[in-house]
Amino acid sequence: MAIFSDAELQEISELQKRYPSPAAYLLPVLWRLQDKRGWLDDEAMEEAAAVCQVPKSHVRGVVSFYTMFFEKPMGKFHVQVCTNVSCMLCGGEELLADMKQRLGVQNMERTPDGMFSIEEVECMGACGGAPMMAINETFFEKISTQEANEVIDQVVANGNIPTPKFVQQMPELSEAANK
Amino acid sequence: MADTPKLVLPDIPGLRNIDTYIANGGYKDAIGKAFSMAPAAVIDEVKKSGLRGRGGAAFPTGLKWSFMPKGKEKKKYLLINGDESEPGSFKDRQIFEFNPHQMIEGILIASYAMQIDHAYIYIRGEYAHWVKMVEKAVAEAYSRGFIGSRMKEMFKPSGEGVEFSVEITVHKGAGAYIVGEETSMMNSLEGQRGYPRFKPPFPANSGLWGCPTTINNIETMTSVPPILKMGGEAYSKIGDPKHPGTLLFGVSGHVNKPGVYELPTGTPLLDIINIHAGGVPNGKKIKLVIPGGSSMPPLRGDQLEGVKMDAENLKAAGSAIGTGGIMVMDEDTDIIHVLTRIAKFYWHESCGQCTPCREGTGWLLKLLKRFDAGEAMESDIDLLHDVAFNIEGRTICALGEAAAWPVRFTVERFREEFQKRVKPGLILESPNRVHSLRKGGLEPVQVHVPVVERV
Ligand SMILES: Cc1cc2nc3c(=O)[nH]c(=O)nc-3n(C[C@H](O)[C@H](O)[C@H](O)COP(=O)(O)O)c2cc1C
Ligand code: SF4
Ligand code: FES
């Protein structure tokens, strides 16, 4: 125990008061733990159970329900490619196949150096920017296979996620800007 | 196009900035008017506007609000649904990014109308970036005194302050389509697995923590301030009379200019595709359109003439408005392959509580995979239809229908596509691929689908 510092525990217990029961703060606590450790191991679940005053079995049940909580270590850079309808119509399946080949890993696996992992995801709400890929929290939209490879090149070279080229705009405004 | 009103995403650069929002009458005009009225009168105004929910079911918003009990015995909650996980939907995200303060103002007005104690904005975890934007907007509104205990001094419609305040909290999800279903979202917010609850009891009686709760979509909330500003009567005259207002239409798939377009309800579907979204690349014909997110019945390309985009007209045309996510597929699209992917999604997202949904979605996927691989038999077509039909209406939540509709209606409307797949030695005249990244080099090819004979 004691993944959280006293200051963090203090902050958490303040935020927890915004809900009528401590258990309701479970998802936010799990997010904090996963942000710290990269995944949710046994110790993390124990800590979450203590902070939210629920049995550990309950925490385990919740963790396994949500796809974004990892029960095993993932890559430092988690690559997600959407293959749902809109993306599929614009080449999402090909993009996924190419990324798998490039990184040499299968779905939900990570590279031996722990740098990359890959996940075929369901619709990410970027259908208008299809095909799309996300690395951790950053969305890359309207991205070709070649551009996706360049993004990976940059991650490898610089150790961080580059700024996406495609910037979401209000359609009306972007049209006006085009004139 | 010029005079169509933009109420949810107005053409004001930098509107996400709180000062720009205030300079345009934000946190004043609409909410000031609401606070000068009795709460029940605000509900009446929303009823008069004819506003219907933007989360999928198009339920009348004013009516929903009026279900909330008036007493003060228990706390009352408002849950704002920003799960936006329906494939083809990407509109609420635009609100988070471009007009979060109008959403907050809408939440404040709704909270006043129903005398809410605490409002929770639940946003899907994949939108981590947008969660931060909304958290920032909420923090700013707090620091200006527009939310929380200082509201009483901030809003003084008739000299003395209003006797009302509400708290707003942003809550981040963790990846589960089913959490978009209202009772599932309540379980999720309470820190449980996101299983839908059996109804009754309905949320207005027993929702979050057993207390009266109303749940509304992000876009629904953002549509509220303009209604107060212009009056319910005036709002009800925009677009289709039975489903008035403007909608955010997210257009994706095979169009030249995919994106979110705010247009009055009742706008012809073909206008949205051809005029606003720039038409289909290379002038190809449309084979299929899903008009409201992937769970809505698909329409054939030759069924689209005269179809208008609002709840009643779409129902008459044989589909539903859903979330207004329009997915366009051109003539070269392999529909069976797309449908197999849709079936995979619902199978993956079924929470497994009800047998017809848990088993049925698995069967749909299994059968469709056979068609996709050219291993199906003629009799599988009816079997597929039967399985879909037998899920509908037999489940706790509407995910059952969401999974069944696309399959059932595709079988009914594109039977020939299935028949083609069960003929031995079939050659598809359109390429057996779904994408249209056909910028160059990708000539349409004839693809041989080996059909396996089974006995
Ligand atoms: C499986 C399923 C998924 C849903 N997903 C969403 C969603 O992502 N966003 C949403 O606003 N409503 C979603 N809904 C609809 C909600 O249950 C609810 O009706 C809606 O949020 C109410 O808001 P409204 O009255 O403002 O439309 C979903 C419903 C079902 C059955
Ligand atoms: S219909 Fe499906 S998703 Fe909904 S409660 Fe039943 S099993 Fe779960
Ligand atoms: S279908 Fe890929 S982001 Fe929506």
PDB file of N, CA and C in Angstrom, chain A residues 4 25-36 39-40 44-45 48-49 52 59 62-63 66 69:
ATOM      1  N   PHE A   4      -0.272   6.273  -3.255  1.00  0.00           N
ATOM      2  CA  PHE A   4      -0.564   7.708  -3.197  1.00  0.00           C
ATOM      3  C   PHE A   4       0.186   8.350  -2.039  1.00  0.00           C
ATOM      4  N   TYR A  25     -16.190   7.390  -6.396  1.00  0.00           N
ATOM      5  CA  TYR A  25     -14.932   7.959  -6.866  1.00  0.00           C
ATOM      6  C   TYR A  25     -13.973   6.881  -7.379  1.00  0.00           C
ATOM      7  N   LEU A  26     -14.492   5.669  -7.574  1.00  0.00           N
ATOM      8  CA  LEU A  26     -13.629   4.564  -7.989  1.00  0.00           C
ATOM      9  C   LEU A  26     -12.979   4.779  -9.369  1.00  0.00           C
ATOM     10  N   LEU A  27     -13.797   5.180 -10.363  1.00  0.00           N
ATOM     11  CA  LEU A  27     -13.211   5.367 -11.696  1.00  0.00           C
ATOM     12  C   LEU A  27     -12.111   6.436 -11.684  1.00  0.00           C
ATOM     13  N   PRO A  28     -12.364   7.598 -11.070  1.00  0.00           N
ATOM     14  CA  PRO A  28     -11.281   8.597 -11.015  1.00  0.00           C
ATOM     15  C   PRO A  28     -10.027   8.081 -10.296  1.00  0.00           C
ATOM     16  N   VAL A  29     -10.205   7.304  -9.238  1.00  0.00           N
ATOM     17  CA  VAL A  29      -9.045   6.777  -8.504  1.00  0.00           C
ATOM     18  C   VAL A  29      -8.278   5.790  -9.392  1.00  0.00           C
ATOM     19  N   LEU A  30      -9.012   4.933 -10.091  1.00  0.00           N
ATOM     20  CA  LEU A  30      -8.353   3.982 -10.988  1.00  0.00           C
ATOM     21  C   LEU A  30      -7.592   4.709 -12.096  1.00  0.00           C
ATOM     22  N   TRP A  31      -8.170   5.783 -12.594  1.00  0.00           N
ATOM     23  CA  TRP A  31      -7.474   6.571 -13.619  1.00  0.00           C
ATOM     24  C   TRP A  31      -6.157   7.114 -13.085  1.00  0.00           C
ATOM     25  N   ARG A  32      -6.194   7.648 -11.859  1.00  0.00           N
ATOM     26  CA  ARG A  32      -4.966   8.184 -11.267  1.00  0.00           C
ATOM     27  C   ARG A  32      -3.913   7.087 -11.133  1.00  0.00           C
ATOM     28  N   LEU A  33      -4.357   5.916 -10.695  1.00  0.00           N
ATOM     29  CA  LEU A  33      -3.412   4.819 -10.494  1.00  0.00           C
ATOM     30  C   LEU A  33      -2.822   4.366 -11.825  1.00  0.00           C
ATOM     31  N   GLN A  34      -3.697   4.267 -12.824  1.00  0.00           N
ATOM     32  CA  GLN A  34      -3.193   3.822 -14.124  1.00  0.00           C
ATOM     33  C   GLN A  34      -2.250   4.858 -14.730  1.00  0.00           C
ATOM     34  N   ASP A  35      -2.534   6.139 -14.521  1.00  0.00           N
ATOM     35  CA  ASP A  35      -1.639   7.185 -15.014  1.00  0.00           C
ATOM     36  C   ASP A  35      -0.256   7.074 -14.366  1.00  0.00           C
ATOM     37  N   LYS A  36      -0.242   6.672 -13.099  1.00  0.00           N
ATOM     38  CA  LYS A  36       1.037   6.539 -12.383  1.00  0.00           C
ATOM     39  C   LYS A  36       1.816   5.317 -12.846  1.00  0.00           C
ATOM     40  N   TRP A  39      -0.573   0.597 -15.742  1.00  0.00           N
ATOM     41  CA  TRP A  39      -1.604  -0.453 -15.725  1.00  0.00           C
ATOM     42  C   TRP A  39      -2.036  -0.673 -14.285  1.00  0.00           C
ATOM     43  N   LEU A  40      -3.034  -1.534 -14.108  1.00  0.00           N
ATOM     44  CA  LEU A  40      -3.571  -1.713 -12.764  1.00  0.00           C
ATOM     45  C   LEU A  40      -3.175  -3.076 -12.224  1.00  0.00           C
ATOM     46  N   ALA A  44      -2.273  -1.808  -6.960  1.00  0.00           N
ATOM     47  CA  ALA A  44      -3.083  -0.637  -7.320  1.00  0.00           C
ATOM     48  C   ALA A  44      -4.548  -0.884  -6.979  1.00  0.00           C
ATOM     49  N   MET A  45      -5.015  -2.098  -7.275  1.00  0.00           N
ATOM     50  CA  MET A  45      -6.420  -2.405  -6.987  1.00  0.00           C
ATOM     51  C   MET A  45      -6.681  -2.396  -5.487  1.00  0.00           C
ATOM     52  N   ALA A  48      -6.991   1.187  -4.483  1.00  0.00           N
ATOM     53  CA  ALA A  48      -8.285   1.731  -4.903  1.00  0.00           C
ATOM     54  C   ALA A  48      -9.390   1.249  -3.965  1.00  0.00           C
ATOM     55  N   ALA A  49      -9.326  -0.023  -3.596  1.00  0.00           N
ATOM     56  CA  ALA A  49     -10.350  -0.589  -2.708  1.00  0.00           C
ATOM     57  C   ALA A  49     -10.351   0.140  -1.371  1.00  0.00           C
ATOM     58  N   CYS A  52     -11.669   3.841  -1.771  1.00  0.00           N
ATOM     59  CA  CYS A  52     -13.098   3.947  -2.086  1.00  0.00           C
ATOM     60  C   CYS A  52     -13.972   3.112  -1.156  1.00  0.00           C
ATOM     61  N   VAL A  59     -13.475  -4.005  -7.006  1.00  0.00           N
ATOM     62  CA  VAL A  59     -12.558  -3.244  -7.855  1.00  0.00           C
ATOM     63  C   VAL A  59     -12.176  -4.072  -9.070  1.00  0.00           C
ATOM     64  N   VAL A  62     -14.907  -4.152 -11.606  1.00  0.00           N
ATOM     65  CA  VAL A  62     -15.044  -2.881 -12.327  1.00  0.00           C
ATOM     66  C   VAL A  62     -13.923  -2.745 -13.357  1.00  0.00           C
ATOM     67  N   VAL A  63     -12.706  -3.052 -12.939  1.00  0.00           N
ATOM     68  CA  VAL A  63     -11.558  -2.913 -13.847  1.00  0.00           C
ATOM     69  C   VAL A  63     -11.765  -3.769 -15.105  1.00  0.00           C
ATOM     70  N   TYR A  66     -14.322  -2.308 -17.985  1.00  0.00           N
ATOM     71  CA  TYR A  66     -14.015  -1.165 -18.855  1.00  0.00           C
ATOM     72  C   TYR A  66     -12.762  -1.418 -19.686  1.00  0.00           C
ATOM     73  N   PHE A  69      -9.131   0.265 -18.919  1.00  0.00           N
ATOM     74  CA  PHE A  69      -8.278  -0.114 -17.791  1.00  0.00           C
ATOM     75  C   PHE A  69      -7.488  -1.358 -18.172  1.00  0.00           C
TER      76      PHE A  69
END
